Amino acid sequence: MSALRQRKGSRGKESPVNPELHPQHPNCCSEHSEKILHGHWSWGSIIWTSVGWSVSVGLGLLCCIYVATLHENDLWFSNIKEVEREISFRTECGLYYSYYKQMLQAPSIRLFELIHDNLTESKRTINLLQRMNIYQEVFLSVLYRLLPVQSYLEPVYFYIYTVFSLQAVYVIALYLTAWLLSGSWLAGALAGVWYILNRIDTTRVEFTISLRENWSLPFFALQVATITCYLRPQLTVLQQVMVWLMYVTTFCFCLTWQFNQFILLVQALIIYTLDCTDFLSTKQVTTLYLVQVCGLLSVWLLQFCNSMILGSLVLSFIVATLFTGLKTGSFLVRLGKILLHTVIVLLLTFTINYLAKKALQLKSDEHIFKFIKSKFGFGMTRDFDAGLYLCEEAFGVLPLDTLDRLGGTLLLYPYMLTLLLLIDVTVQWKSLWKLEMYVLLSTHYKICTCFRCLLFYSHFLYGCVLSLFRMKYIWTGHMCAVAAFGVCGTEIWTLIFNTLRCNSKSLLRLVTYAVPLAMMGCLYYKFWPKLMEELSELREFYDPDTVELMTWISTKTSKQAVFAGSMQLLAGIKLCTDKDLRERTRQVYQVYARRPPEEVHEILRAVGADYVVLENSICFERRHRRGCRLRDLLDLANGHIMDGPGENEPDLVASPHQRFCEAMKTDSPAYTGLFTRTFQNKTFHVYKLKKKRKKGNPKSSEPSAPQ
């Protein structure tokens, strides 16, 4: 198979190479970087490198302390009750934290309860380690037991401080990436400062601590840093070490986030693009693909042979790319072969993926393809799960105010300038191809590796923005590294000075040091007072209705009681994990649809519920537009006309029943015969399910729907 990937080309006559682009030219990488890279250490380089590492650790700790302080100031976390602390873990964050708590409350370290869990889903026993990405909670609970910290650090603080510490790892990884790209640790410092100042657009860790992305993205940033180091030229001593580090970081990234396969798919597409354009050698391409495959298969084993991993598009794509290699010949012939090769690869990818899913009987991601189809305008869908994604702000188009904020911190402009100059370099490559100089790409005279790395990440970031709408936090984080490379690296300034015909080594050195220092001084002057003001704002957690509900549940109901309600309230499980689970979720949500009480009662009994919790914020929702309210999505899925003024599709019909959550409060005999109100406050109404009444009871007492 490897023979199919060998590149052919004449090695006889060598064309002249621009010395400015030669890897050994001083304009390609900084002097200190090159000395360190080749093992030529001096006292000056040792001191300079030590300062750089110290700054990276300092910025990482600063970011960690910053987000931890914001979290404390926003909730007064150290002063609120235990139940309030747990409620502060919103949505699925609470579910993930509950497994950490469950492991700590067990008398010993045991995984049996997680492998055979019958508490998360009523009437079903599931393998949580297979279903969810919760190995980080398992590892953290074991670590807390082993470390001598129990006497002075509560479990919840050990948990949140670990997540905040990963933000330090994230900043250090971005710092190293910018340093490796530019050859100057000033670029890393600028990237770290930008990451902290753009906190709103780079992370949401301070209020969504347990989200999987907060565990996973730091490892992804480390993977990017190791790939950056691996792609540098003449890396003979550390090359094998970098390969292992790439595997470890890829494995940790995949193990901690369920969306890993989509990110790796974008990454694989970029590797393929760079392979076709000869920015990467055959060995590098094969290594990067194998690292991805090994990382995914390792997670597949740890997740008890999770079939969704084998059925992922990224594995199918990587297998397809290894079959053919049509990248030789003159420019036009080569271009035609690459286009043909791409078509063949895509066809093979979808064929392999289709056959794999058929063999594995996988249907768990059908709603994702419906979402993508509708998102790109290829027809509307009434699918409930796809509708939830379509109406979620996180999956919408990037708002324009994001660009305004990024521009306000001076991040957007150098980033865009760097991309524009990168496009110019890419166009120049086309000229090299026309002169049949692409043969030089596989010889000693390669264009500066920094440009290859930059092309890799820039294409990757664009892929995240255009195809993965929720991935703003990946884009903005690595945007800091790319922009810092543009400001501090010699490559961009060399192109600018060559255009202005005023290039000199002394001027180049002056600019690459003076400009980043001036920018950091400007950012300090503009944003330091705002940061201090933000850190001085003190708020307090306040959700008395939820606290009252949780207190009532813990004191007035049986520990074996089963509750049905919204995913948010019950720390629900993500919809993308399991088709059966999504169907159960949709059925439980019928309490907010126009359904007769007998049907709702039967649905709740079928899932094993003893109580149902109704929320006014969902039943009378005003936050979303018409068509995106939860009750609207249910009406569309059930074929019913939506509430309120507006157009409806012609095949929708009016439901003969009232909305269940509204009619329940009328205390009509049709409802009181099946449900008993046991708790209520301004936000929540809890009803206990009665045994199903015998057939023959009159139904005429049910109020009719308003006309």
XYZ file of C-alpha atoms in Angstrom:
707
model
C 0.000 0.000 0.000
C 2.874 2.312 0.791
C 4.169 1.797 -2.743
C 1.038 3.428 -4.081
C 1.906 6.591 -2.186
C 5.451 7.051 -3.546
C 5.959 10.298 -5.441
C 7.831 10.388 -8.686
C 9.819 13.249 -10.075
C 13.000 14.178 -11.841
C 16.027 14.647 -9.604
C 18.399 15.740 -12.319
C 18.318 19.486 -12.830
C 17.640 21.636 -9.756
C 16.100 25.047 -10.175
C 17.347 28.007 -8.166
C 15.744 28.548 -4.787
C 14.978 31.904 -3.224
C 17.396 32.115 -0.268
C 14.811 34.053 1.741
C 12.683 30.902 1.812
C 15.475 28.493 2.673
C 15.002 26.791 6.055
C 18.526 27.714 7.114
C 18.119 31.372 6.187
C 17.871 33.668 9.228
C 14.552 34.979 7.990
C 12.919 31.585 8.334
C 13.251 30.908 12.042
C 14.806 32.801 14.885
C 18.416 32.248 15.899
C 17.623 30.961 19.391
C 14.951 28.623 18.031
C 17.330 27.082 15.516
C 20.075 26.610 18.121
C 17.682 24.847 20.474
C 16.197 22.780 17.667
C 19.570 21.358 16.643
C 20.918 20.958 20.182
C 23.453 23.827 19.997
C 23.017 25.278 23.452
C 24.729 28.371 24.805
C 24.337 30.316 28.025
C 22.420 33.000 26.165
C 19.972 30.525 24.626
C 19.568 28.708 27.959
C 18.700 31.923 29.798
C 16.409 33.134 26.997
C 14.591 29.796 26.843
C 14.257 29.635 30.638
C 12.662 33.075 30.652
C 10.283 31.952 27.929
C 9.203 28.858 29.868
C 8.760 30.911 33.030
C 6.517 33.373 31.222
C 4.426 30.511 29.813
C 3.861 29.017 33.264
C 3.107 32.456 34.700
C 0.485 33.205 32.045
C -1.061 29.771 32.539
C -1.372 30.276 36.283
C -2.738 33.775 35.725
C -5.506 32.403 33.499
C -6.274 29.655 36.019
C -6.565 32.119 38.910
C -8.579 34.530 36.766
C -11.356 32.062 35.856
C -11.397 30.594 39.385
C -11.874 34.065 40.849
C -14.671 34.859 38.393
C -16.423 31.626 39.345
C -16.144 32.401 43.058
C -17.268 36.024 42.657
C -20.218 35.083 40.473
C -21.670 32.428 42.808
C -20.015 33.116 46.185
C -19.254 29.436 45.847
C -17.355 29.161 49.133
C -20.326 30.409 51.154
C -23.361 28.662 49.668
C -24.888 25.358 50.759
C -23.905 22.004 49.300
C -27.230 21.665 47.482
C -26.742 25.112 45.920
C -23.246 24.190 44.793
C -24.608 21.105 43.077
C -27.445 23.043 41.463
C -24.856 25.481 40.072
C -23.648 22.631 37.824
C -26.229 23.418 35.165
C -27.637 21.075 32.480
C -25.496 17.982 31.793
C -22.683 19.379 33.947
C -24.575 18.170 37.002
C -24.877 14.682 35.565
C -21.132 14.402 34.975
C -20.338 15.695 38.443
C -22.806 13.212 39.970
C -20.670 10.292 38.744
C -17.598 11.812 40.399
C -19.594 12.154 43.606
C -20.943 8.620 43.249
C -17.431 7.210 42.936
C -16.289 9.078 46.043
C -19.278 7.958 48.109
C -18.640 4.310 47.291
C -16.829 2.398 50.076
C -14.001 1.505 47.685
C -12.833 2.069 44.127
C -15.348 0.119 42.079
C -16.391 0.454 38.454
C -19.156 -2.139 38.635
C -21.850 0.463 39.405
C -20.828 2.476 36.344
C -20.643 -0.526 34.038
C -24.037 -1.801 35.259
C -25.874 1.453 35.981
C -29.628 1.267 36.589
C -30.089 4.727 38.128
C -29.589 7.016 35.134
C -32.372 5.482 33.038
C -35.401 3.877 34.608
C -36.030 0.210 33.821
C -32.740 -0.013 31.902
C -29.233 -1.060 32.857
C -26.578 0.715 30.835
C -22.788 0.836 30.683
C -21.937 4.452 31.469
C -18.278 4.030 30.518
C -19.412 2.925 27.081
C -22.225 5.433 26.711
C -20.555 8.598 28.006
C -17.133 10.217 28.205
C -16.740 10.118 31.983
C -13.316 8.557 32.414
C -12.069 11.919 33.645
C -14.496 11.749 36.573
C -13.350 8.210 37.334
C -9.688 9.208 37.212
C -10.279 12.286 39.365
C -12.189 10.347 42.023
C -9.379 7.782 42.250
C -6.788 10.557 42.411
C -8.661 12.301 45.230
C -8.699 9.078 47.230
C -4.974 8.529 46.749
C -3.679 12.046 47.380
C -3.396 13.350 50.969
C -5.731 16.280 50.362
C -8.995 15.120 51.962
C -8.301 16.915 55.235
C -8.127 20.400 53.768
C -9.728 20.249 50.273
C -13.365 19.328 49.710
C -14.147 17.006 46.791
C -16.031 19.711 44.873
C -13.038 22.060 45.083
C -10.665 19.326 43.960
C -12.928 18.846 40.952
C -13.320 22.482 39.901
C -9.686 23.371 40.580
C -8.598 20.520 38.321
C -10.738 21.888 35.480
C -9.437 25.416 36.058
C -5.873 24.052 36.069
C -6.497 22.607 32.613
C -7.030 26.180 31.451
C -3.422 26.808 32.461
C -2.430 23.818 30.314
C -4.476 25.270 27.444
C -2.700 28.642 27.627
C 0.730 26.995 27.859
C -0.068 24.833 24.802
C -1.113 27.868 22.750
C 1.992 29.653 24.002
C 4.228 26.805 22.790
C 2.456 26.639 19.434
C 3.021 30.353 18.795
C 6.618 30.025 20.018
C 7.319 27.099 17.678
C 5.700 28.823 14.711
C 7.522 32.115 15.123
C 10.708 31.081 16.925
C 10.137 33.723 19.589
C 8.534 33.268 22.988
C 7.203 36.810 22.704
C 4.660 35.321 20.296
C 3.629 32.863 23.000
C 3.264 35.677 25.520
C 1.107 37.653 23.097
C -1.037 34.566 22.373
C -1.556 33.984 26.101
C -2.500 37.605 26.724
C -4.972 37.523 23.838
C -6.525 34.305 25.132
C -7.131 35.837 28.564
C -8.449 39.164 27.261
C -10.855 37.410 24.875
C -12.185 35.104 27.584
C -15.816 35.559 26.482
C -14.965 34.083 23.090
C -12.214 31.623 24.047
C -13.763 29.721 26.961
C -16.903 29.364 29.060
C -15.300 27.275 31.769
C -16.207 29.583 34.645
C -19.937 28.825 34.333
C -19.947 25.406 32.592
C -17.209 23.661 34.529
C -18.060 20.041 33.745
C -18.679 20.410 30.017
C -16.621 17.881 28.081
C -14.967 20.574 25.955
C -13.350 22.097 29.052
C -11.599 18.788 29.661
C -10.826 18.055 26.043
C -9.675 21.304 24.394
C -6.506 21.648 26.501
C -5.398 18.223 25.234
C -6.301 19.234 21.703
C -4.159 22.360 22.047
C -1.307 20.145 23.266
C -1.816 17.920 20.232
C -1.551 20.944 17.948
C 1.661 21.987 19.696
C 3.198 18.522 19.285
C 2.208 18.419 15.604
C 3.810 21.846 15.149
C 7.037 20.519 16.650
C 6.848 17.299 14.646
C 6.538 19.169 11.332
C 9.712 21.178 11.875
C 12.662 20.220 9.616
C 15.569 17.985 10.659
C 13.864 16.906 13.872
C 15.801 13.660 14.184
C 16.392 13.344 17.921
C 12.905 14.235 19.143
C 10.895 12.895 16.206
C 9.939 9.594 17.829
C 9.174 11.376 21.093
C 6.864 13.779 19.255
C 5.024 10.867 17.630
C 4.313 9.350 21.037
C 3.256 12.723 22.438
C 0.908 13.199 19.485
C -0.652 9.819 20.233
C -1.050 10.508 23.964
C -2.611 13.943 23.445
C -4.898 12.649 20.681
C -5.969 9.776 22.914
C -6.742 12.105 25.855
C -8.612 14.470 23.539
C -10.762 11.644 22.143
C -11.389 10.047 25.525
C -12.751 13.217 27.117
C -15.162 14.554 24.458
C -17.911 12.893 22.454
C -17.430 15.298 19.519
C -13.829 14.179 18.964
C -14.567 12.358 15.711
C -15.919 15.490 14.027
C -12.852 17.540 14.981
C -10.533 14.775 13.823
C -12.454 14.557 10.538
C -11.744 18.228 9.839
C -8.123 17.648 10.820
C -7.909 14.629 8.500
C -9.324 16.679 5.619
C -6.596 19.262 6.157
C -3.896 16.592 6.279
C -5.270 15.297 2.991
C -5.173 18.794 1.459
C -1.576 19.329 2.561
C -0.692 15.885 1.239
C -2.141 16.668 -2.180
C -0.203 19.944 -2.350
C 3.034 18.340 -1.100
C 3.304 20.492 1.986
C 3.769 17.241 3.909
C 5.887 14.219 3.085
C 4.437 10.740 2.695
C 5.956 9.687 6.012
C 4.461 12.666 7.836
C 1.015 12.096 6.334
C 1.022 8.401 7.178
C 2.209 9.115 10.716
C -0.495 11.719 11.336
C -3.203 9.399 10.019
C -1.942 6.493 12.136
C -1.872 8.676 15.235
C -5.543 9.519 14.688
C -6.489 5.891 14.061
C -4.558 4.604 17.088
C -6.089 7.272 19.315
C -9.627 6.419 18.219
C -9.120 2.664 18.487
C -7.638 3.029 21.974
C -10.762 4.913 23.044
C -12.875 2.274 21.305
C -11.309 -0.380 23.517
C -11.683 1.653 26.715
C -15.319 2.369 25.894
C -16.074 -1.344 25.664
C -15.994 -1.513 21.844
C -18.280 1.470 21.275
C -19.634 0.895 17.780
C -20.138 4.618 17.113
C -16.356 5.052 16.897
C -15.994 2.334 14.244
C -18.871 3.908 12.347
C -17.347 7.396 12.388
C -16.671 9.236 9.150
C -13.073 10.007 10.064
C -12.074 6.324 10.181
C -13.812 5.696 6.858
C -12.057 8.703 5.333
C -8.600 7.649 6.511
C -9.086 4.142 5.109
C -10.242 5.616 1.783
C -7.215 7.910 1.455
C -4.793 4.997 1.638
C -6.024 3.264 -1.523
C -4.902 5.533 -4.318
C -2.127 8.037 -5.004
C -2.532 10.116 -8.169
C -0.238 13.094 -7.615
C 2.470 12.947 -10.271
C 2.995 14.548 -13.649
C 2.980 18.094 -14.972
C 0.889 20.781 -13.317
C -2.302 20.330 -15.361
C -2.057 16.542 -15.340
C -1.310 16.579 -11.646
C -4.248 18.901 -10.907
C -6.634 16.674 -12.844
C -5.375 13.591 -11.029
C -5.813 15.290 -7.666
C -9.430 16.199 -8.500
C -10.110 12.640 -9.642
C -8.379 11.294 -6.558
C -10.521 13.501 -4.314
C -13.747 12.296 -5.938
C -12.669 8.678 -5.531
C -11.717 9.242 -1.890
C -15.058 10.870 -1.054
C -17.030 8.114 -2.780
C -15.021 5.458 -0.979
C -15.469 7.280 2.332
C -19.255 7.314 2.150
C -19.383 3.764 0.797
C -17.179 2.394 3.588
C -19.100 4.400 6.181
C -22.461 3.168 4.877
C -21.331 -0.470 4.886
C -19.818 -0.107 8.365
C -23.033 1.329 9.790
C -25.081 -1.377 8.122
C -22.834 -4.061 9.570
C -22.852 -2.457 13.021
C -26.567 -1.545 12.806
C -25.822 2.071 13.688
C -28.569 4.695 13.487
C -27.489 6.998 16.294
C -26.319 9.872 14.088
C -29.275 10.086 11.700
C -30.457 13.294 13.365
C -27.040 14.886 12.778
C -27.309 14.395 9.011
C -30.856 15.750 9.097
C -29.530 18.766 10.971
C -26.731 19.334 8.418
C -29.141 18.899 5.506
C -31.559 21.453 6.913
C -28.785 23.828 8.042
C -27.404 24.122 4.541
C -30.832 24.704 3.024
C -31.528 21.287 1.495
C -35.038 21.098 2.874
C -36.714 21.599 6.234
C -37.118 18.858 8.792
C -39.715 18.161 11.454
C -37.428 15.765 13.266
C -37.520 16.697 16.947
C -33.839 16.011 17.657
C -32.611 17.866 14.567
C -34.940 20.748 15.446
C -33.337 21.080 18.877
C -29.954 21.542 17.210
C -31.264 23.945 14.584
C -32.806 26.187 17.229
C -29.823 26.107 19.573
C -27.817 29.344 19.489
C -24.554 27.437 19.834
C -25.141 25.876 16.392
C -26.021 29.122 14.688
C -23.892 31.416 12.563
C -21.115 33.239 14.401
C -22.613 36.568 15.545
C -21.011 39.741 14.235
C -20.437 41.144 17.715
C -17.867 38.375 18.183
C -15.735 39.946 15.454
C -16.206 43.361 17.063
C -14.855 42.049 20.357
C -11.938 40.306 18.672
C -11.123 43.491 16.812
C -11.273 45.495 20.029
C -8.439 43.429 21.516
C -6.294 43.888 18.366
C -6.550 40.149 17.637
C -8.645 40.106 14.479
C -6.535 42.441 12.329
C -3.138 40.682 12.520
C -4.949 37.378 12.133
C -6.659 38.489 8.918
C -3.431 40.029 7.597
C -1.586 36.783 8.286
C -4.248 34.817 6.414
C -4.113 37.177 3.436
C -0.335 36.858 3.196
C -0.703 33.116 3.562
C -3.069 33.076 0.589
C -0.438 35.009 -1.364
C 2.154 32.379 -0.493
C -0.250 29.640 -1.594
C -0.712 31.388 -4.950
C 3.071 31.538 -5.298
C 3.137 27.779 -4.880
C 0.918 27.511 -7.929
C 3.548 29.442 -9.876
C 6.198 27.037 -8.635
C 4.103 24.157 -9.898
C 3.808 25.764 -13.323
C 7.610 25.912 -13.470
C 7.668 22.237 -12.444
C 9.571 23.181 -9.287
C 7.298 21.112 -7.081
C 9.974 18.423 -7.242
C 11.991 20.568 -4.842
C 9.340 20.131 -2.196
C 10.459 16.580 -1.518
C 14.162 17.498 -1.470
C 16.346 19.370 0.999
C 15.149 22.750 -0.266
C 11.663 23.026 1.236
C 9.811 26.205 1.925
C 9.975 27.360 5.537
C 8.191 24.826 7.733
C 6.559 27.671 9.603
C 4.434 28.367 6.547
C 3.434 24.726 6.308
C 2.343 24.712 9.934
C 0.456 27.957 9.467
C -1.351 26.628 6.404
C -2.296 23.537 8.419
C -3.873 25.474 11.263
C -5.464 28.191 9.148
C -7.294 25.646 7.012
C -8.291 23.799 10.156
C -9.693 26.908 11.783
C -11.671 27.797 8.688
C -13.087 24.283 8.666
C -14.252 24.693 12.255
C -16.002 27.986 11.517
C -17.695 26.867 8.308
C -18.728 23.313 9.175
C -18.839 22.972 12.958
C -20.890 25.899 14.186
C -20.408 25.193 17.878
C -16.608 25.198 17.629
C -15.995 28.907 18.170
C -13.929 28.087 21.223
C -11.490 26.060 19.134
C -11.225 28.730 16.469
C -10.631 31.685 18.774
C -8.090 29.848 20.906
C -5.839 28.916 18.009
C -6.592 32.223 16.360
C -4.474 33.752 19.152
C -1.500 31.548 18.209
C -1.781 32.264 14.475
C -2.117 36.027 14.995
C 0.837 36.038 17.401
C 2.893 34.200 14.786
C 2.012 36.879 12.266
C 3.095 39.683 14.611
C 6.275 38.096 16.014
C 7.442 35.818 13.215
C 10.005 36.944 10.671
C 8.186 35.419 7.685
C 5.325 37.915 7.479
C 7.573 40.907 8.081
C 10.045 39.634 5.473
C 7.309 39.549 2.847
C 6.172 43.049 3.811
C 9.704 44.481 3.744
C 10.480 42.758 0.447
C 7.394 44.383 -1.021
C 8.513 47.778 0.340
C 12.126 47.062 -0.755
C 13.518 48.042 2.639
C 14.541 44.679 4.049
C 17.456 44.463 6.459
C 18.313 42.090 9.292
C 18.599 44.847 11.888
C 15.233 46.363 10.943
C 13.633 42.928 10.923
C 14.965 42.126 14.398
C 13.819 45.525 15.730
C 10.280 45.158 14.400
C 9.763 41.566 15.626
C 10.599 42.686 19.171
C 9.187 46.207 19.225
C 5.757 45.525 17.698
C 4.646 42.751 20.114
C 5.943 44.709 23.119
C 4.079 47.815 21.936
C 0.883 45.807 21.405
C 1.090 44.245 24.880
C 1.666 47.691 26.375
C -1.408 49.018 24.544
C -3.507 46.056 25.696
C -2.363 46.545 29.284
C -3.275 50.229 29.217
C -6.711 49.534 27.669
C -7.842 46.390 29.476
C -6.147 46.232 32.885
C -8.667 48.624 34.519
C -11.538 46.627 32.981
C -10.127 43.370 34.324
C -9.797 44.835 37.802
C -13.369 46.126 37.640
C -14.619 42.729 36.490
C -12.816 40.976 39.328
C -14.280 43.382 41.862
C -17.899 42.579 40.925
C -19.448 40.351 43.593
C -22.621 38.368 43.055
C -24.316 35.435 44.762
C -26.031 32.260 43.634
C -29.799 32.714 43.907
C -32.279 30.107 42.744
C -34.700 29.564 45.643
C -37.299 27.678 43.605
C -34.843 25.012 42.464
C -33.345 24.761 45.950
C -36.838 24.296 47.390
C -37.625 21.580 44.841
C -34.384 19.684 45.475
C -34.855 19.910 49.229
C -38.388 18.554 48.932
C -37.245 15.677 46.713
C -34.448 14.692 49.090
C -36.628 14.847 52.212
C -40.148 13.922 51.106
C -39.695 11.254 48.458
C -38.256 7.769 48.407
C -34.688 7.227 47.226
C -36.085 4.748 44.706
C -38.510 7.289 43.227
C -38.171 7.947 39.487
C -38.695 11.464 38.113
C -39.537 12.513 34.576
C -38.871 16.040 33.360
C -36.719 18.238 31.173
C -33.107 17.385 30.422
C -31.966 20.662 31.971
C -33.675 20.003 35.265
C -32.640 16.373 35.523
C -29.075 17.083 34.396
C -30.155 15.379 31.195
C -28.155 13.227 28.875
C -26.993 14.600 25.547
C -29.233 13.749 22.635
C -26.414 12.599 20.390
C -25.472 9.529 22.429
C -28.122 6.923 21.753
C -31.112 6.574 19.459
C -33.250 4.753 22.042
C -32.417 7.389 24.621
C -33.368 10.197 22.230
C -36.699 8.502 21.624
C -37.322 8.166 25.374
C -36.467 11.866 25.808
C -38.882 12.874 23.055
C -41.614 10.775 24.626
C -41.129 12.317 28.075
C -41.287 15.782 26.523
C -44.855 15.008 25.407
C -45.927 16.555 28.725
C -45.428 19.898 26.905
C -47.336 18.817 23.792
C -51.047 18.659 22.956
C -51.717 15.107 24.048
C -54.599 13.538 26.040
C -53.838 12.726 29.691
C -54.286 8.983 29.167
C -51.538 8.897 26.533
C -49.149 10.975 28.620
C -49.793 8.798 31.655
C -49.115 5.674 29.607
C -45.866 7.140 28.231
C -44.607 8.070 31.685
C -45.530 4.683 33.083
C -43.698 2.991 30.203
C -40.443 4.745 31.134
C -40.939 3.856 34.793
C -41.678 7.339 36.151
C -43.266 7.836 39.568
C -43.330 11.645 39.399
C -43.387 14.206 36.611
C -41.948 17.703 37.027
C -43.504 20.474 34.904
C -41.649 23.758 34.430
C -43.431 27.030 33.684
C -40.329 28.303 31.887
C -40.843 25.594 29.242
C -44.613 25.455 29.167
C -44.907 29.246 28.695
C -41.574 29.840 26.979
C -40.923 33.269 25.485
C -37.157 33.186 24.925
C -37.118 31.532 21.510
C -38.922 32.648 18.395
C -42.011 30.862 17.134
C -40.978 27.543 15.628
C -38.070 27.110 18.016
C -39.910 26.890 21.312
C -39.889 23.376 22.707
C -43.668 23.148 22.477
C -43.468 24.202 18.800
C -40.933 21.488 18.002
C -43.201 18.922 19.640
C -46.245 20.206 17.749
C -44.387 19.961 14.425
C -43.150 16.452 15.202
C -46.723 15.446 16.122
C -48.196 17.087 13.009
C -50.051 19.812 14.938
C -50.459 23.537 14.308
C -48.166 25.717 16.439
C -49.378 28.262 18.988
C -49.627 31.962 18.280
C -49.976 34.082 15.145
C -47.949 33.030 12.133
C -47.943 30.706 9.157
C -48.276 26.939 9.401
C -47.542 24.312 6.806
C -50.746 23.220 5.031
C -50.611 19.578 6.133
C -50.564 20.451 9.841
C -53.838 19.967 11.725
C -55.269 21.442 14.909
C -55.004 19.146 17.901
C -58.308 18.293 19.646
C -56.543 18.373 23.032
C -55.241 21.108 25.263
C -51.550 21.403 25.971
C -50.924 18.925 28.757
C -48.784 21.176 30.975
C -51.464 23.899 30.873
C -54.499 21.659 31.251
C -52.949 19.837 34.201
C -53.309 22.985 36.334
C -57.076 23.145 35.767
C -57.597 20.198 38.133
C -60.027 18.646 35.695
C -61.214 15.117 36.646
C -59.587 13.754 33.485
C -56.213 14.773 34.953
C -56.748 14.429 38.699
C -57.840 10.849 38.110
C -54.372 10.061 36.818
C -52.084 12.565 38.578
C -51.867 14.038 42.072
C -50.173 17.356 42.726
C -47.530 16.854 45.434
C -45.419 20.000 45.171
C -45.559 23.430 43.570
C -43.914 26.833 43.655
C -43.611 29.706 41.209
C -41.446 27.677 38.812
C -42.141 23.965 39.292
C -45.186 21.730 39.603
C -44.653 18.099 40.639
C -47.330 15.450 40.110
C -47.362 11.860 41.261
C -48.639 9.260 38.837
C -51.609 7.206 40.027
C -52.345 3.698 38.950
C -54.097 3.654 35.621
C -57.862 3.811 36.030
C -60.022 1.062 34.688
C -61.504 1.234 31.247
C -64.965 2.632 30.964
C -64.345 5.783 32.978
C -65.856 8.788 31.241
C -63.550 11.043 29.248
C -66.043 13.788 28.693
C -64.713 15.699 31.657
C -61.525 16.605 29.748
C -61.672 20.255 28.719
C -61.684 20.848 25.010
C -58.961 22.806 23.298
C -59.761 26.443 22.666
C -60.740 27.230 19.136
